[in-house]
Short mmCIF file of C-alpha atoms in Angstrom, two decimals:
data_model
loop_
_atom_site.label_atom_id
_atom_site.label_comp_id
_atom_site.label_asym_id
_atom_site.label_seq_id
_atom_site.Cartn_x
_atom_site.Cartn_y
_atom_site.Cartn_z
CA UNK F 1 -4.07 -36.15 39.89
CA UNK F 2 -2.85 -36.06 36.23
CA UNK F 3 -2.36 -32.48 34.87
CA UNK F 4 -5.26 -30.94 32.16
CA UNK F 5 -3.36 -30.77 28.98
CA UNK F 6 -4.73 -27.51 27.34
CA UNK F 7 -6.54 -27.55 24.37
CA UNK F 8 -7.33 -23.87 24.34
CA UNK F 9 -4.78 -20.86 24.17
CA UNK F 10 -2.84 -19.87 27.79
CA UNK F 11 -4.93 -17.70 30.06
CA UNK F 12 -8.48 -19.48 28.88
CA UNK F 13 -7.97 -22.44 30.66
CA UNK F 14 -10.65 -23.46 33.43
CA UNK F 15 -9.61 -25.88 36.12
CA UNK F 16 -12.80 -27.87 36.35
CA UNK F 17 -14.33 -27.17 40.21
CA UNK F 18 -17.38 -29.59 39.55
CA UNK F 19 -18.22 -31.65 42.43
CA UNK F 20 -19.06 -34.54 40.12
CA UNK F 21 -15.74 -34.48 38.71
CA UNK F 22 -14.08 -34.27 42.02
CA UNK F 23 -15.58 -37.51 43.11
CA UNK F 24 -14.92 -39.60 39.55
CA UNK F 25 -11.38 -38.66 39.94
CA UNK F 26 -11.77 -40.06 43.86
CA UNK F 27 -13.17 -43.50 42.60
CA UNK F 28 -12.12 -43.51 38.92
CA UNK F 29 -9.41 -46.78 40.16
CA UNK F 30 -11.89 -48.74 40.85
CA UNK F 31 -14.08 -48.23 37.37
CA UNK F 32 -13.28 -51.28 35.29
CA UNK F 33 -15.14 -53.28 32.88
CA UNK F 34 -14.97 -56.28 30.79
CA UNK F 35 -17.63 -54.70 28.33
CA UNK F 36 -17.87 -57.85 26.77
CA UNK F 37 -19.73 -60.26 29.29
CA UNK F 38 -21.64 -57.04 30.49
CA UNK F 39 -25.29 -57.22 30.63
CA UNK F 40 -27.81 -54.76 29.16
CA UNK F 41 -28.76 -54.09 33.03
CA UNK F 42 -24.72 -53.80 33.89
CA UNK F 43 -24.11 -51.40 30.61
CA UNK F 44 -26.97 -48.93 31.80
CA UNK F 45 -25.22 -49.30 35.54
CA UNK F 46 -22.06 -48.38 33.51
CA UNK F 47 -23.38 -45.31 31.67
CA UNK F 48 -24.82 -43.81 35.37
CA UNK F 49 -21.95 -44.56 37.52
CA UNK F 50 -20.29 -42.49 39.38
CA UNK F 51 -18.40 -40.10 37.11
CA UNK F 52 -19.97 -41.14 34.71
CA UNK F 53 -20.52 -37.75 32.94
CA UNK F 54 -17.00 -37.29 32.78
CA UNK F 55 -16.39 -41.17 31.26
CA UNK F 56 -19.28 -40.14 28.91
CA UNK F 57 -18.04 -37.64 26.78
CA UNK F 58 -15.69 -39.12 25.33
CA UNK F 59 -18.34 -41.42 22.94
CA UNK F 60 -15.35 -44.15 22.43
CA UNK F 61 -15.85 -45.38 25.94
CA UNK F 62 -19.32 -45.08 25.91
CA UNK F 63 -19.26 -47.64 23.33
CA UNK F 64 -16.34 -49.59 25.16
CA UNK F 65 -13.56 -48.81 22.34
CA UNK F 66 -10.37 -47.26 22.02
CA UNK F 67 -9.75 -44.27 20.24
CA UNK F 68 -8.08 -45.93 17.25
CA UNK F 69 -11.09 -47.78 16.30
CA UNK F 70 -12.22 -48.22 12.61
CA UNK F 71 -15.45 -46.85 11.44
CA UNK F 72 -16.53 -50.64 11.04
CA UNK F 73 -16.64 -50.87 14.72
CA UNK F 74 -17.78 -48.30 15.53
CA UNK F 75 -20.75 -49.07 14.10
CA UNK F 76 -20.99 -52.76 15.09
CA UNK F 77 -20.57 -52.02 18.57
CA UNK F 78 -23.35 -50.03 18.42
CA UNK F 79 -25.57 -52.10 17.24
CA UNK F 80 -24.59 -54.44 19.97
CA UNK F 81 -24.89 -51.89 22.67
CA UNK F 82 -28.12 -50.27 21.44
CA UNK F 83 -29.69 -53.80 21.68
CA UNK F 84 -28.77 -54.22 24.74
CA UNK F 85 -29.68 -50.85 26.61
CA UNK F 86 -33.17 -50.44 24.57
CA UNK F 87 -36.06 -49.79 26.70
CA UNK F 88 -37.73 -53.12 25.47
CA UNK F 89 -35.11 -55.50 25.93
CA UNK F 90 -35.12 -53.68 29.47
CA UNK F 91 -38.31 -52.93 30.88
CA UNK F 92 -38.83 -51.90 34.25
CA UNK F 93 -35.71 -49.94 34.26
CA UNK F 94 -36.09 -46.45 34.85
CA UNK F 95 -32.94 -45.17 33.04
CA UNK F 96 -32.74 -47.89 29.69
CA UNK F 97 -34.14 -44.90 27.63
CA UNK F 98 -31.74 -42.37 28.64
CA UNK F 99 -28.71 -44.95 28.34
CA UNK F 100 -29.89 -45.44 24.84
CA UNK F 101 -29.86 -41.90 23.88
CA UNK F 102 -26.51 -41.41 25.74
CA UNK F 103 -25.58 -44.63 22.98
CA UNK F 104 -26.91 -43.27 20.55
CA UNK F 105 -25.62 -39.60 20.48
CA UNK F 106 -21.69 -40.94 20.88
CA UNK F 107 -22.65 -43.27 17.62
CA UNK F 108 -23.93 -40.18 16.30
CA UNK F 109 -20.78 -37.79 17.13
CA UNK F 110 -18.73 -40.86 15.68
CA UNK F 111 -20.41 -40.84 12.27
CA UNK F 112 -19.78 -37.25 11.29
CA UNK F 113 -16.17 -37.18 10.27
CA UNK F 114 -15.34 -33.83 11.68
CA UNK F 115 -16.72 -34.70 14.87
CA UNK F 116 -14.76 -38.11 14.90
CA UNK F 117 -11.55 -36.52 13.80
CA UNK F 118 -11.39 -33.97 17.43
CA UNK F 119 -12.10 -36.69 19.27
CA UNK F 120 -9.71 -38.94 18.34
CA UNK F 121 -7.55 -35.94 18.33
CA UNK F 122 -8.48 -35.64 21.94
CA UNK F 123 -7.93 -39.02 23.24
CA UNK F 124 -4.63 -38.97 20.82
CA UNK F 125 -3.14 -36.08 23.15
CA UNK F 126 -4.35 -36.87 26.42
CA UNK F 127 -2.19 -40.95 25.31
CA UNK F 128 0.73 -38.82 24.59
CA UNK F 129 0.18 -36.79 28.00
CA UNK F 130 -0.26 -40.08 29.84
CA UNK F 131 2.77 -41.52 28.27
CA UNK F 132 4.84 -38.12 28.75
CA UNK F 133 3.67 -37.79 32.59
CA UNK F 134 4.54 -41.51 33.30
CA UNK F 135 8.13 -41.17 31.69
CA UNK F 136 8.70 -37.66 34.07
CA UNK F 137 7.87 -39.95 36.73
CA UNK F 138 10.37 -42.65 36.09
CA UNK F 139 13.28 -40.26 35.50
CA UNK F 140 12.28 -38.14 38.37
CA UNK F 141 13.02 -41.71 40.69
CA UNK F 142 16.37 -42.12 38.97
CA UNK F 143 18.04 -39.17 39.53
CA UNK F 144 16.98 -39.80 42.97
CA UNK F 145 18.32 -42.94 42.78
CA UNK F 146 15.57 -45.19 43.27
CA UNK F 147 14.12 -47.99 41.20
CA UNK F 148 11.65 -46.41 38.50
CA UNK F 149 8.93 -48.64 38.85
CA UNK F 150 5.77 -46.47 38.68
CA UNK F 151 1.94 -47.93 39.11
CA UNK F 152 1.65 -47.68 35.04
CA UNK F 153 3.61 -49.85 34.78
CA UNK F 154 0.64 -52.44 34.98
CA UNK F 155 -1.24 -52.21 31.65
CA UNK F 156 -4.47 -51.80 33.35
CA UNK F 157 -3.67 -49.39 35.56
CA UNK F 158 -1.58 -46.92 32.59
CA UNK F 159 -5.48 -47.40 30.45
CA UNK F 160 -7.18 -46.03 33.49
CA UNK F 161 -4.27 -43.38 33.79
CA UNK F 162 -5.42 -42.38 30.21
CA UNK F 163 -8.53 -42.32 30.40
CA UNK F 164 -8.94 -40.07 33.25
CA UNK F 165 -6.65 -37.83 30.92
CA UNK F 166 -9.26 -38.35 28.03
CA UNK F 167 -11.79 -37.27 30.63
CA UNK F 168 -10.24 -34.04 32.02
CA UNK F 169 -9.26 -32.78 28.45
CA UNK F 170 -13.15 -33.75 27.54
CA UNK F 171 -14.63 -32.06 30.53
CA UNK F 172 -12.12 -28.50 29.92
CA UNK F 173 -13.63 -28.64 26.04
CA UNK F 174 -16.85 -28.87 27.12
CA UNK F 175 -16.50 -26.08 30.01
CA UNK F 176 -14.69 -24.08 27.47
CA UNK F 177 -17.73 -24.90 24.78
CA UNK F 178 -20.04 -23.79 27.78
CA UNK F 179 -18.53 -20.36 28.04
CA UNK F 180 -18.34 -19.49 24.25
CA UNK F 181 -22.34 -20.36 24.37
CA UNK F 182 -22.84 -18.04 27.24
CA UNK F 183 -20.91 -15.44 25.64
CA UNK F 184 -22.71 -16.18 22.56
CA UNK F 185 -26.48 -16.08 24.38
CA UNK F 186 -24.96 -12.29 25.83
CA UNK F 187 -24.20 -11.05 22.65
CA UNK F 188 -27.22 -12.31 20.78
CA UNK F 189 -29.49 -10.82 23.91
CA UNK F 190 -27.80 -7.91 23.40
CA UNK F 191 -28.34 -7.68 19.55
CA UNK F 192 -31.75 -8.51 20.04
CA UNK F 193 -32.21 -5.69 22.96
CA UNK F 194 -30.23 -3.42 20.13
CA UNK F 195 -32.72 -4.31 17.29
CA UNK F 196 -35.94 -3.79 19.61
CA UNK F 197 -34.84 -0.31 20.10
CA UNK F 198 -34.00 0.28 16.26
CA UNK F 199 -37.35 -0.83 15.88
CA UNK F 200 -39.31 0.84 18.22
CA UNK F 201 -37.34 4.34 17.31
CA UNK F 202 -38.73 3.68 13.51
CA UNK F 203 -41.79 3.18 14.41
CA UNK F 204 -41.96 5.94 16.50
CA UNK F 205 -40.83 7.96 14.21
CA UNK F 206 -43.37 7.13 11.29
CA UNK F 207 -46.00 7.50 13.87
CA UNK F 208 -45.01 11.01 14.48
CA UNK F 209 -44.68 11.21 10.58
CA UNK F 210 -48.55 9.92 9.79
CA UNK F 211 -49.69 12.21 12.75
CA UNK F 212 -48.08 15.36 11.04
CA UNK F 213 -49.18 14.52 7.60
CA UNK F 214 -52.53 13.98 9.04
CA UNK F 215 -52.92 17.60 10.99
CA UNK F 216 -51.38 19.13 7.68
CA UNK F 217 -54.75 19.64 5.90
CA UNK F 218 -56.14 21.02 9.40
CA UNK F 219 -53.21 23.62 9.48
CA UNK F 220 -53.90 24.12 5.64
CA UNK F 221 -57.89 24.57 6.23
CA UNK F 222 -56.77 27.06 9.11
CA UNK F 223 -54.60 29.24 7.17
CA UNK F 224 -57.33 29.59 4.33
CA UNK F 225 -60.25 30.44 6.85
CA UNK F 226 -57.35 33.02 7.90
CA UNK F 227 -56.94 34.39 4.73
CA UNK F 228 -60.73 34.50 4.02
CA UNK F 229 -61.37 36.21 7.36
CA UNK F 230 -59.01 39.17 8.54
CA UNK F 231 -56.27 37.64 7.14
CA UNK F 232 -56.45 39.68 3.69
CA UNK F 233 -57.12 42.44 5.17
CA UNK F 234 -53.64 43.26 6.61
CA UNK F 235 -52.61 45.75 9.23
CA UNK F 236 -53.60 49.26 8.63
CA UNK F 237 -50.31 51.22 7.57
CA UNK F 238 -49.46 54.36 9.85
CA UNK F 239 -50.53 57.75 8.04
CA UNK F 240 -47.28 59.62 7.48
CA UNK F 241 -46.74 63.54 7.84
CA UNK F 242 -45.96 65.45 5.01
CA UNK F 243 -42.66 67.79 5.93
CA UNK F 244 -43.85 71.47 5.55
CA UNK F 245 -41.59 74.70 5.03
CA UNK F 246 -39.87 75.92 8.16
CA UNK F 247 -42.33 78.82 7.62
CA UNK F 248 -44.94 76.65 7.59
CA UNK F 249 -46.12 77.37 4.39
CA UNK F 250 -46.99 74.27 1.61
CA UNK F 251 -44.68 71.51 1.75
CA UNK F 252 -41.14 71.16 1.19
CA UNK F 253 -39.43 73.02 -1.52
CA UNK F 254 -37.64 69.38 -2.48
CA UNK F 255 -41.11 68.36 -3.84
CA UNK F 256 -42.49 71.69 -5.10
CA UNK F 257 -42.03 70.39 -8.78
CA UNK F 258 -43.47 67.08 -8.20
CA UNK F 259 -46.53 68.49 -6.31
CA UNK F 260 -49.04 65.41 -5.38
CA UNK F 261 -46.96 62.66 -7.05
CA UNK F 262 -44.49 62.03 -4.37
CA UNK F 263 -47.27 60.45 -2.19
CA UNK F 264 -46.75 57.77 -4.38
CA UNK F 265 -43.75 56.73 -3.29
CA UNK F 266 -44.67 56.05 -0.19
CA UNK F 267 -46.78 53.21 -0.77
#
């Protein structure tokens, strides 16, 4: 099995453990096509063999070209490939209309530049991989002394060799692209859980705000009725004793000159 060339940094990595995946790589030797005498029948076969969600996300070999393919033909191939897969030139078929989205999306990835640009970026590395794993291989059997002949060495065999590569690196973007969307669904669940309860605590609050302002008048009414009532009246003040002579005769000599006024100061 041909090692995952990482596209993301150390420690991210996720060896794919898809059953689907398991089984492509099983069969993926004997997946070859001459896309040009393929029927619109054998191209929807094609996009729905086995493996063939792997095969298909890389959009160049859903439309049977090589990554170093010009915008040109890009385009022309699919308008030859949509023909052929459409539901109308294929009726009866239960899968034409999903092969002709599936044709239509890669022609669609292909068109936007950026989107172009990492694939071919992709299939660029996972050549270079190929081509690096194949020449390990080679010196490997000469130090050992043996002849260096490897199974790559036959054309056909070194294009499969890449593009199960092109698939791997593919299928650990799009697990990869999988997580950051979990990750992103978390976070924005938890933002949202967050703002509910922002929310709800304002509007609690200005409930409890509009029910105070609306019992203010009744506590204002209530403390007037006071007021009218017994309110103004007040508490009756305790009656003091005057100090008297230690003879008991008239009041205390302190106040003799003041006589009656010093009542006053009392109140």
């Amino acid at each position: 099995m041909p090692p995952v060339v990482p596209l993301v940094p150390p420690g991210q990595q996720v060896e794919p453990e898809d059953p689907e995946l398991l089984d492509f790589l099983a069969q993926v030797n004997q997946l070859q096509a001459d896309m040009q005498n393929m029927s619109g029948t054998d191209h929807i076969a094609r996009l729905f063999r086995p493996g063939a969600k792997y095969f298909n996300m890389n959009p160049f070999e859903v439309l049977g070209l090589n990554h170093k393919a010009t915008v040109e033909e890009v385009r022309q191939a699919y308008r030859r490939l949509s023909v052929k897969v459409h539901p109308d030139k294929n009726p009866g078929n239960p899968l034409a209309q999903s092969a002709f989205e599936i044709v239509k999306t890669a022609s669609e990835r292909l068109d936007d530049e950026e989107r172009r640009n990492f694939c071919v970026r992709i299939c660029a590395a996972a050549e270079e991989a190929a081509e690096k794993k194949v020449k390990a291989a080679k010196k490997k059997l000469r130090k050992e002394g043996e002849d260096d002949a490897v199974p790559e060495d036959d054309p056909a065999r070194m294009e499969m060799t890449v593009k199960v590569m092109i698939s791997r690196m593919f299928a650990e973007f799009e697990q990869r692209k999988k997580q950051l969307e979990e990750r992103d669904a978390e976070q924005k669940k938890k933002a949202k859980e967050e703002q509910a309860e922002r929310e709800f605590m304002e509007a609690l609050k200005k409930r409890e705000e509009k029910m105070w302002e609306k019992s203010r008048q009744k506590r204002v009414n209530g403390w007037r009725n006071w007021v009218k009532s017994d309110g103004d009246k007040g508490p009756k003040r305790p009656k003091l004793k005057e100090e008297r002579r230690p003879d008991g005769s008239g009041y205390n000599s302190y106040w003799d000159e003041r006589g009656e006024d010093y009542k006053k100061e009392w109140r």
